[in-house]
């Protein structure tokens, strides 16, 4: 029995007078697919930032595969097996698609600065391995044909997928996706959710996915956690959460209710 | 296989050395001088570009690190005079002194970079500018370092061949770094520091390393300069000199090695040929900067290299031929 990939224990994040996240509790087992939902400003991104070390939590513990990582820098936490994407796409815009992904393979390189300058055999082997790996992830995300194109020149949907390819290339045990479907139309959302499930199945990793619109992740998540004003108001299976009065109230008046409902039917078991 | 790998490591260096050694005997004094200065400026521009262009930080105190390297080398050579009698011995001491200058400049780079690179970009500009001035004030008040008059009577040990090889080393370090996982880590920091950190890049560590490498190379340039001028004074390492280097890389295109190389060479030659105008040097730089900022803010080459501008098939061939 392996340890959970993530344990968040009473994680609280205080920005001045604002408690953006309070006593956040979340345990994710290997290969689980969990949805983190809630209205805008609920503290979902803040939860990601606390877990991945962008901001050290004001209090509480973040434990990755049994190791407490509070206060560690994001690159160290990344090395422990967490990778993420960003709500507002943060690609290395002027670099090619392949370089974006190769940077994520950075921690796999063994050759140092001197080896790079002297072009040692070990260095060349490293580069070869990194390039292969990066090409594989481009392939997986259907971006092989964009290999040498600058990230900023890719269409929006491909930029989102490139960000996922980049996160995957770090070799995570837990992949955190921050509103990966934002700005997509209904059919794009459906195919993205299918892709997310496929990634989980093929790579055998756990996924935590943030989504503003709960219907989008309903179909693929085994569990949902609902945040509102930094407080966890509900957790459990999608069927239970959907009927929870507190959830319905939190979403009441939220603009998405007026939009056409987007049901994402992703059938089939694991 | 092994010797081949060793050859690949140093081939650019050997080629430059041989080339310059062949040429330098037949050059008129004036052109010899211009090329030495151009070579030194190439070292400065290409090395500063590792920090300002690749990594996206803004350092404006490169001349301070030149001074540290120059004074270290000058003091070492002058204090060992008389101990070595043979020409070969003198050359060895000189090379050792240059290396020592690189080390002290690197240490200074570490001490300046470590605290300021943890902070946001603008702090580095202020701290490096301050560092440059502090170094100047220290020198001008230190009897040990000859105060404002500096250290004179240095032997003329810098040759065009040495400068050429040092420039070749600098270009080799920059280009090969750029095409490696370490160089990509630096570029990632320039593009998006938060994302770089999230993808496993130790951003502080890499910024400090880039800064230390650039400082060491500036120290080398400083050592070479004073042993060509045979004089080591604080006047060679003022804030003006730092700005000159920044201007070169901004004009060439931040992030472009060949851009920095070309602008450093062309500007030096241009300004040295127009010696009579040397008082207007800063005016020329300012006008060029304003002109470029208005017309071509990314500099001549932007972040691209000259070979990126070649037709596609040539680029492919070049990429295939030189892994
Ligand atoms: N760095 C920060 N400084 C101050 N307040 C912040 C910061 N980051 C987020 N917040 C605040 O925390 C709250 C939650 O934000 P966020 O986590 O981005 O919400 P969500 O991702 O659920 O839409 C918001 O009120 C936001 O303004
Ligand atoms: Mg958010």
XYZ file of C-alpha atoms and ligand atoms in Angstrom:
621
model
C 0.000 0.000 0.000
C 1.724 3.157 -1.186
C 1.322 6.488 0.541
C -1.147 9.003 -0.906
C 0.498 11.197 -3.563
C -0.849 14.273 -1.826
C -2.061 15.053 1.646
C -3.108 18.603 2.408
C -3.676 19.035 6.146
C -5.477 22.154 7.361
C -3.784 24.249 4.704
C -4.597 27.919 5.220
C -3.543 30.817 3.047
C -3.912 34.329 4.320
C -3.384 37.378 2.091
C -3.442 40.316 4.479
C -6.955 40.350 5.889
C -8.264 37.889 3.313
C -8.369 34.193 4.074
C -8.211 32.920 0.491
C -8.071 29.310 1.679
C -8.944 28.019 5.117
C -8.163 24.632 6.624
C -8.101 22.941 3.242
C -8.060 19.139 3.525
C -7.396 16.879 0.579
C -5.980 13.381 0.213
C -5.276 12.040 -3.249
C -4.372 8.396 -3.791
C -2.273 7.206 -6.754
C -4.221 7.092 -10.051
C -7.164 9.054 -8.658
C -8.876 11.730 -10.730
C -10.241 14.465 -8.497
C -12.104 17.612 -9.507
C -11.697 20.856 -7.549
C -14.633 23.099 -8.288
C -16.144 26.323 -7.044
C -17.254 29.740 -8.234
C -14.739 32.383 -9.347
C -12.575 33.651 -6.515
C -13.335 30.590 -4.384
C -9.641 29.881 -3.747
C -9.048 27.045 -6.214
C -5.917 28.518 -7.782
C -4.733 29.512 -4.321
C -4.982 25.859 -3.287
C -2.739 24.938 -6.249
C -0.275 27.671 -5.357
C -0.093 26.410 -1.782
C 0.446 22.807 -2.876
C 3.066 23.601 -5.517
C 5.002 26.060 -3.356
C 4.326 29.276 -5.282
C 3.252 30.737 -1.945
C 4.191 28.869 1.211
C 0.984 28.195 3.187
C 0.313 30.467 6.177
C -0.355 27.338 8.204
C -1.021 23.652 7.704
C 0.966 20.878 6.084
C 1.484 19.765 2.506
C 2.711 16.175 2.341
C 3.799 14.571 -0.923
C 4.191 10.796 -0.973
C 4.725 10.873 2.767
C 7.199 13.774 2.794
C 6.332 17.164 4.250
C 7.248 19.891 1.748
C 6.040 23.142 3.357
C 8.340 26.015 2.631
C 10.227 24.248 -0.134
C 10.679 26.118 -3.405
C 8.467 25.185 -6.386
C 11.333 23.577 -8.318
C 12.052 21.300 -5.364
C 8.403 20.372 -5.068
C 8.323 19.742 -8.819
C 11.215 17.341 -8.316
C 9.111 15.442 -5.764
C 6.577 14.631 -8.460
C 4.008 17.397 -8.803
C 3.493 19.247 -12.053
C 0.961 21.873 -12.940
C -0.506 24.013 -15.656
C -1.632 27.602 -15.218
C -5.037 29.178 -15.499
C -3.589 31.987 -17.598
C -1.333 30.069 -19.963
C 2.293 30.527 -18.988
C 4.290 29.064 -21.840
C 7.823 30.120 -22.743
C 6.360 32.172 -25.551
C 9.389 32.930 -27.670
C 10.717 29.379 -27.504
C 9.768 26.517 -29.779
C 7.241 23.879 -28.730
C 10.004 21.293 -28.362
C 12.117 23.624 -26.203
C 9.136 24.287 -23.950
C 8.912 20.564 -23.283
C 12.684 20.029 -23.152
C 12.936 22.562 -20.332
C 10.564 20.376 -18.330
C 13.020 17.477 -18.774
C 15.698 19.661 -17.256
C 15.926 17.817 -13.944
C 16.821 14.635 -15.827
C 20.066 16.045 -17.169
C 23.184 14.905 -15.376
C 25.889 16.703 -17.348
C 26.967 19.996 -15.793
C 27.958 23.364 -17.228
C 31.510 22.320 -18.067
C 30.302 19.208 -19.888
C 27.924 21.379 -21.901
C 30.661 23.813 -22.889
C 33.095 21.006 -23.742
C 30.373 18.994 -25.524
C 31.339 15.841 -23.664
C 29.938 12.474 -24.663
C 27.802 12.361 -21.521
C 26.348 15.751 -22.346
C 25.444 14.758 -25.904
C 23.795 11.566 -24.653
C 21.804 13.636 -22.141
C 20.608 16.030 -24.839
C 19.662 13.134 -27.081
C 17.593 11.528 -24.312
C 15.910 14.799 -23.404
C 15.009 15.531 -27.006
C 13.552 12.025 -27.509
C 11.478 12.334 -24.374
C 10.209 15.784 -25.324
C 9.266 14.556 -28.792
C 7.318 11.689 -27.239
C 5.233 14.049 -25.128
C 4.573 16.328 -28.093
C 3.380 13.233 -29.917
C 1.115 12.183 -27.041
C -0.567 15.577 -27.006
C -0.894 15.644 -30.796
C 1.609 18.433 -31.270
C 4.377 16.639 -33.174
C 3.708 18.760 -36.254
C 4.332 21.934 -34.221
C 7.742 20.823 -32.973
C 9.746 23.846 -34.117
C 7.067 26.488 -33.982
C 7.211 29.284 -31.430
C 4.762 28.643 -28.603
C 3.139 32.053 -29.007
C 2.202 31.260 -32.600
C 0.151 28.177 -31.713
C -3.637 28.380 -31.675
C -5.188 28.672 -28.219
C -6.258 25.046 -27.831
C -2.800 23.816 -28.822
C -1.181 26.156 -26.323
C -3.298 24.553 -23.606
C -2.188 21.103 -24.756
C 1.440 22.194 -24.982
C 1.232 23.262 -21.352
C -0.017 19.805 -20.429
C 2.759 18.179 -22.480
C 5.278 20.324 -20.649
C 3.859 19.416 -17.250
C 3.820 15.710 -18.114
C 7.442 15.806 -19.219
C 8.550 16.595 -15.669
C 7.445 13.041 -14.835
C 4.849 13.795 -12.135
C 2.954 11.441 -9.860
C 0.291 14.117 -9.529
C -0.710 16.410 -12.365
C -2.576 19.590 -11.416
C -4.568 21.228 -14.197
C -5.867 24.740 -13.554
C -8.987 25.277 -15.681
C -7.520 23.578 -18.757
C -10.858 23.870 -20.560
C -11.251 27.604 -20.017
C -12.110 29.446 -23.191
C -12.952 26.310 -25.131
C -16.252 25.528 -26.819
C -18.408 22.593 -25.736
C -17.019 20.024 -28.150
C -13.415 21.043 -27.414
C -14.179 20.633 -23.722
C -15.505 17.126 -24.285
C -12.445 16.012 -26.213
C -10.124 17.635 -23.663
C -11.810 15.769 -20.811
C -11.448 12.522 -22.754
C -7.773 13.329 -23.212
C -7.368 14.013 -19.480
C -8.862 10.643 -18.626
C -6.646 8.955 -21.217
C -3.559 10.612 -19.739
C -4.478 9.287 -16.310
C -5.008 5.784 -17.670
C -1.933 5.686 -19.920
C 0.546 7.262 -17.524
C -0.982 5.871 -14.351
C -0.793 9.165 -12.505
C -3.165 11.025 -10.232
C -4.834 14.146 -11.598
C -6.315 17.095 -9.760
C -8.327 19.232 -12.123
C -9.735 22.670 -11.373
C -12.866 23.636 -13.168
C -15.147 26.552 -12.703
C -18.098 24.809 -14.333
C -18.822 21.632 -12.384
C -20.626 19.948 -15.267
C -17.414 19.736 -17.257
C -15.583 17.542 -14.753
C -18.631 15.708 -13.466
C -18.248 12.936 -16.045
C -14.585 12.122 -15.454
C -13.979 12.827 -11.768
C -14.248 10.072 -9.224
C -14.465 12.663 -6.486
C -15.228 16.333 -6.276
C -14.143 18.936 -3.755
C -16.157 22.146 -3.702
C -14.674 25.423 -2.462
C -16.498 28.652 -1.756
C -14.864 31.720 -0.198
C -11.856 29.567 0.703
C -13.966 27.090 2.654
C -14.539 23.484 1.609
C -18.331 23.266 1.479
C -18.732 19.778 0.074
C -16.785 16.728 -1.012
C -17.689 13.326 -2.354
C -18.916 11.622 -5.479
C -20.262 13.822 -8.282
C -23.818 12.500 -7.760
C -23.840 13.452 -4.095
C -22.128 16.819 -4.558
C -24.456 17.846 -7.336
C -27.475 17.558 -5.043
C -25.852 19.204 -2.040
C -27.917 22.274 -1.083
C -24.812 24.227 -0.055
C -23.290 23.661 -3.490
C -26.456 24.692 -5.254
C -26.563 27.839 -3.135
C -22.914 28.683 -3.809
C -23.503 28.405 -7.501
C -26.768 30.289 -7.392
C -26.601 33.488 -9.335
C -23.338 32.375 -10.841
C -23.296 33.322 -14.475
C -22.792 29.836 -15.758
C -26.326 28.908 -14.797
C -27.580 31.253 -17.446
C -25.294 29.782 -20.065
C -26.372 26.785 -22.049
C -25.658 23.750 -19.945
C -22.663 21.801 -21.015
C -22.925 18.173 -20.096
C -19.760 16.259 -20.718
C -20.573 12.614 -21.183
C -17.391 10.651 -20.873
C -18.528 7.124 -20.396
C -16.741 3.901 -19.556
C -14.925 2.712 -16.469
C -11.265 3.102 -15.627
C 36.865 8.214 -30.390
C 38.209 9.762 -27.169
C 40.738 12.088 -28.876
C 38.031 13.099 -31.333
C 35.792 14.190 -28.486
C 38.645 16.142 -26.955
C 39.222 17.823 -30.313
C 35.561 18.778 -30.627
C 35.819 20.397 -27.217
C 38.552 22.801 -28.144
C 38.488 22.985 -31.960
C 37.048 26.526 -32.186
C 39.720 27.694 -29.788
C 42.607 26.149 -31.710
C 41.334 27.491 -35.020
C 41.070 31.043 -33.700
C 44.488 30.806 -32.081
C 46.152 29.647 -35.299
C 44.295 32.196 -37.404
C 45.178 35.152 -35.188
C 48.767 34.005 -34.753
C 49.148 33.959 -38.554
C 47.568 37.378 -38.983
C 48.993 39.319 -36.074
C 52.572 39.514 -37.398
C 51.580 41.346 -40.531
C 49.122 43.854 -39.045
C 49.963 47.556 -38.889
C 50.178 48.781 -35.259
C 47.016 50.788 -35.519
C 44.880 47.896 -36.709
C 46.484 45.626 -34.163
C 45.302 48.030 -31.496
C 41.778 48.322 -32.936
C 41.415 44.549 -33.107
C 42.614 44.093 -29.513
C 40.012 46.580 -28.294
C 37.342 45.001 -30.495
C 38.188 41.542 -29.125
C 37.960 42.779 -25.542
C 34.622 44.426 -26.255
C 33.385 41.189 -27.831
C 34.259 39.346 -24.602
C 32.386 41.963 -22.581
C 29.297 42.110 -24.785
C 28.929 38.372 -25.317
C 29.406 37.627 -21.619
C 26.996 40.316 -20.395
C 24.494 38.957 -22.881
C 24.417 35.687 -20.904
C 22.892 37.646 -18.013
C 20.898 40.368 -19.778
C 19.970 38.547 -22.964
C 19.630 34.862 -22.112
C 18.424 35.160 -18.540
C 16.507 38.420 -18.908
C 18.105 40.121 -15.900
C 19.411 43.669 -16.114
C 22.977 44.125 -14.961
C 24.669 47.467 -15.650
C 27.904 47.125 -13.715
C 30.046 44.941 -15.963
C 33.018 47.327 -15.738
C 33.138 46.727 -11.980
C 33.949 43.062 -12.580
C 36.486 44.065 -15.232
C 38.201 46.174 -12.589
C 38.309 43.345 -10.070
C 39.910 41.034 -12.640
C 42.290 43.693 -13.918
C 43.611 44.806 -10.518
C 44.007 41.217 -9.353
C 46.044 40.313 -12.427
C 48.073 43.537 -12.294
C 48.952 43.127 -8.609
C 49.980 39.501 -9.083
C 52.235 40.194 -12.057
C 53.824 43.266 -10.456
C 54.509 41.534 -7.162
C 56.191 38.585 -8.856
C 58.466 40.740 -11.030
C 62.084 39.782 -10.586
C 61.105 36.318 -9.384
C 60.821 35.039 -12.929
C 63.546 35.740 -15.432
C 62.668 33.722 -18.520
C 60.117 34.848 -21.087
C 58.218 31.585 -20.761
C 58.048 32.009 -16.997
C 56.652 35.483 -17.437
C 53.962 34.190 -19.799
C 53.007 31.521 -17.299
C 52.703 34.031 -14.481
C 50.615 36.235 -16.768
C 48.208 33.444 -17.648
C 47.979 32.447 -13.998
C 47.294 36.077 -13.066
C 44.525 36.312 -15.675
C 42.981 33.134 -14.270
C 43.226 34.528 -10.735
C 41.510 37.698 -11.988
C 38.677 35.581 -13.342
C 38.330 33.844 -9.996
C 38.188 37.063 -7.950
C 35.733 38.598 -10.434
C 33.619 35.465 -10.158
C 33.670 35.699 -6.362
C 32.640 39.355 -6.598
C 29.873 38.270 -8.986
C 28.671 35.701 -6.480
C 28.680 38.182 -3.600
C 26.787 40.782 -5.615
C 24.462 38.333 -7.334
C 23.476 36.119 -4.431
C 21.445 38.708 -2.515
C 20.175 40.809 -5.425
C 19.155 38.012 -7.790
C 16.663 36.757 -5.229
C 14.830 40.039 -5.678
C 13.002 41.353 -8.710
C 14.782 42.547 -11.838
C 15.156 46.270 -11.154
C 17.071 45.664 -7.932
C 19.864 44.029 -9.870
C 20.284 47.129 -12.033
C 20.577 49.333 -8.954
C 22.877 46.980 -7.069
C 25.241 46.414 -10.014
C 25.385 50.136 -10.717
C 26.208 50.725 -7.046
C 28.799 47.960 -7.086
C 30.535 49.537 -10.089
C 30.774 52.867 -8.256
C 31.867 51.290 -4.962
C 34.722 49.483 -6.717
C 35.824 52.765 -8.297
C 35.715 54.620 -4.972
C 37.625 51.835 -3.207
C 40.361 51.908 -5.845
C 40.651 55.692 -5.774
C 41.109 55.612 -2.013
C 43.424 52.631 -1.754
C 47.144 53.254 -1.745
C 47.725 49.572 -2.315
C 45.877 49.880 -5.641
C 47.583 53.134 -6.667
C 44.604 55.407 -6.075
C 43.439 57.529 -9.039
C 46.717 57.173 -10.936
C 46.511 53.412 -10.824
C 49.260 50.897 -11.478
C 51.616 51.871 -14.271
C 54.607 50.208 -15.890
C 52.872 46.927 -16.570
C 54.727 44.734 -19.069
C 53.058 44.471 -22.468
C 51.946 40.866 -22.218
C 48.597 40.933 -23.972
C 48.808 39.903 -27.595
C 46.141 39.794 -30.252
C 46.415 35.994 -30.176
C 45.519 35.918 -26.470
C 42.621 38.310 -26.986
C 41.388 36.302 -29.961
C 41.502 33.066 -27.979
C 39.755 34.651 -25.002
C 37.036 35.984 -27.324
C 36.745 32.521 -28.885
C 36.381 30.937 -25.427
C 33.678 33.458 -24.552
C 31.713 32.876 -27.739
C 32.132 29.112 -27.345
C 30.839 29.229 -23.763
C 27.852 31.378 -24.761
C 26.843 29.426 -27.860
C 27.304 25.993 -26.342
C 25.526 27.013 -23.167
C 22.633 28.324 -25.232
C 22.281 24.993 -27.023
C 22.191 22.965 -23.831
C 19.697 22.171 -21.131
C 21.400 24.780 -18.935
C 20.990 27.469 -21.578
C 17.350 26.534 -22.036
C 16.880 26.878 -18.285
C 18.239 30.440 -18.541
C 15.914 31.233 -21.451
C 12.988 29.800 -19.487
C 13.749 32.258 -16.675
C 13.700 35.114 -19.171
C 10.424 33.942 -20.671
C 8.506 33.215 -17.471
C 10.150 32.873 -14.104
C 7.107 31.396 -12.343
C 6.647 28.729 -15.005
C 10.380 27.963 -15.096
C 10.390 27.387 -11.353
C 7.257 25.204 -11.609
C 8.941 23.086 -14.303
C 11.837 22.300 -11.997
C 14.332 25.056 -12.826
C 16.180 26.371 -9.785
C 15.750 29.950 -10.937
C 17.850 31.628 -8.244
C 20.654 29.113 -8.690
C 20.694 29.573 -12.451
C 20.584 33.356 -12.275
C 23.537 33.345 -9.899
C 25.477 30.918 -12.097
C 24.874 33.021 -15.226
C 25.965 36.090 -13.299
C 29.134 34.430 -11.983
C 30.161 33.183 -15.441
C 29.621 36.638 -16.945
C 31.594 38.266 -14.114
C 34.517 35.861 -14.584
C 34.669 36.628 -18.302
C 34.517 40.378 -17.601
C 37.436 39.872 -15.209
C 39.361 38.200 -18.018
C 38.604 41.121 -20.352
C 39.826 43.554 -17.689
C 43.110 41.674 -17.247
C 43.733 41.573 -20.984
C 42.983 45.286 -21.342
C 45.406 46.556 -18.710
C 48.259 44.386 -19.938
C 47.752 45.821 -23.386
C 47.512 49.457 -22.229
C 50.363 48.760 -19.728
C 48.353 50.801 -17.300
C 45.647 49.919 -14.814
C 43.570 52.920 -13.742
C 40.038 53.336 -12.420
C 39.259 55.479 -15.490
C 39.058 52.357 -17.643
C 36.308 50.896 -15.483
C 33.794 53.654 -14.948
C 30.060 53.464 -15.207
C 30.422 54.836 -18.753
C 32.215 51.656 -19.782
C 29.409 49.548 -18.319
C 26.803 51.508 -20.237
C 28.838 51.116 -23.416
C 28.623 47.327 -23.063
C 24.906 47.452 -22.314
C 24.417 49.628 -25.419
C 26.263 47.066 -27.536
C 24.018 44.192 -26.557
C 20.831 46.201 -26.693
C 21.733 47.281 -30.220
C 22.747 43.781 -31.268
C 19.603 42.227 -29.864
C 19.365 40.925 -26.318
C 19.836 37.193 -26.437
C 21.668 36.994 -29.758
C 25.306 35.894 -29.479
C 26.121 36.813 -33.040
C 24.300 40.123 -32.615
C 26.409 41.002 -29.573
C 29.563 39.871 -31.388
C 28.858 41.941 -34.488
C 27.791 45.144 -32.742
C 30.775 44.954 -30.404
C 33.150 44.547 -33.351
C 31.520 47.088 -35.652
C 30.982 49.766 -32.999
C 34.556 49.455 -31.744
C 36.033 49.707 -35.197
C 33.726 52.571 -36.098
C 34.509 54.562 -32.972
C 38.244 53.869 -33.097
C 38.438 54.936 -36.730
C 36.630 58.127 -35.824
C 39.126 58.765 -33.055
C 38.777 62.515 -33.431
C 35.201 62.137 -32.336
C 36.004 60.111 -29.257
C 34.598 62.840 -27.032
C 31.295 62.329 -28.759
C 31.350 58.611 -28.097
C 28.534 58.775 -25.572
C 26.544 61.007 -27.892
C 26.903 58.419 -30.632
C 25.786 55.648 -28.272
C 22.846 57.656 -27.005
C 21.698 58.543 -30.504
C 22.044 54.964 -31.678
C 20.107 53.744 -28.644
C 17.295 56.247 -29.146
C 17.204 55.498 -32.854
C 16.970 51.759 -32.210
C 14.456 52.029 -29.390
C 12.166 53.939 -31.723
C 12.728 51.933 -34.872
C 13.761 48.456 -33.823
C 13.335 47.882 -30.084
C 14.407 44.247 -30.292
C 17.845 45.255 -31.601
C 19.379 44.164 -34.888
C 18.761 40.470 -34.456
C 16.266 40.239 -31.610
C 16.859 36.910 -29.922
C 17.806 35.277 -33.212
C 21.241 34.406 -34.497
C 22.667 35.305 -37.881
C 22.428 31.696 -38.987
C 18.691 31.717 -38.275
C 18.381 34.261 -41.045
C 20.037 31.999 -43.609
C 17.781 30.201 -46.090
C 16.243 27.064 -44.646
C 18.355 24.434 -46.415
C 21.585 26.019 -45.246
C 20.306 26.078 -41.716
C 19.416 22.378 -41.901
C 22.875 21.585 -43.228
C 24.499 23.606 -40.469
C 22.392 21.920 -37.793
C 23.206 18.459 -39.167
C 26.910 19.170 -39.481
C 27.515 20.613 -36.039
C 25.572 18.755 -33.348
N -1.305 36.794 -4.404
C -2.482 37.192 -3.902
N -2.548 38.267 -3.111
C -3.734 38.692 -2.603
N -4.906 38.097 -2.836
C -4.922 37.015 -3.627
C -3.704 36.497 -4.210
N -4.020 35.416 -4.943
C -5.350 35.246 -4.835
N -5.890 36.200 -4.051
C -7.305 36.309 -3.681
O -7.740 35.070 -3.178
C -9.059 34.798 -3.604
C -9.102 33.459 -4.309
O -8.491 33.574 -5.557
P -8.221 32.343 -6.517
O -7.585 31.262 -5.757
O -7.495 32.838 -7.711
O -9.695 31.921 -6.944
P -10.174 30.880 -8.038
O -8.991 30.255 -8.670
O -11.024 29.903 -7.281
O -11.003 31.662 -9.022
C -9.501 35.953 -4.460
O -10.266 36.825 -3.699
C -8.203 36.592 -4.883
O -8.374 37.963 -5.098
Mg -8.349 30.311 -10.542
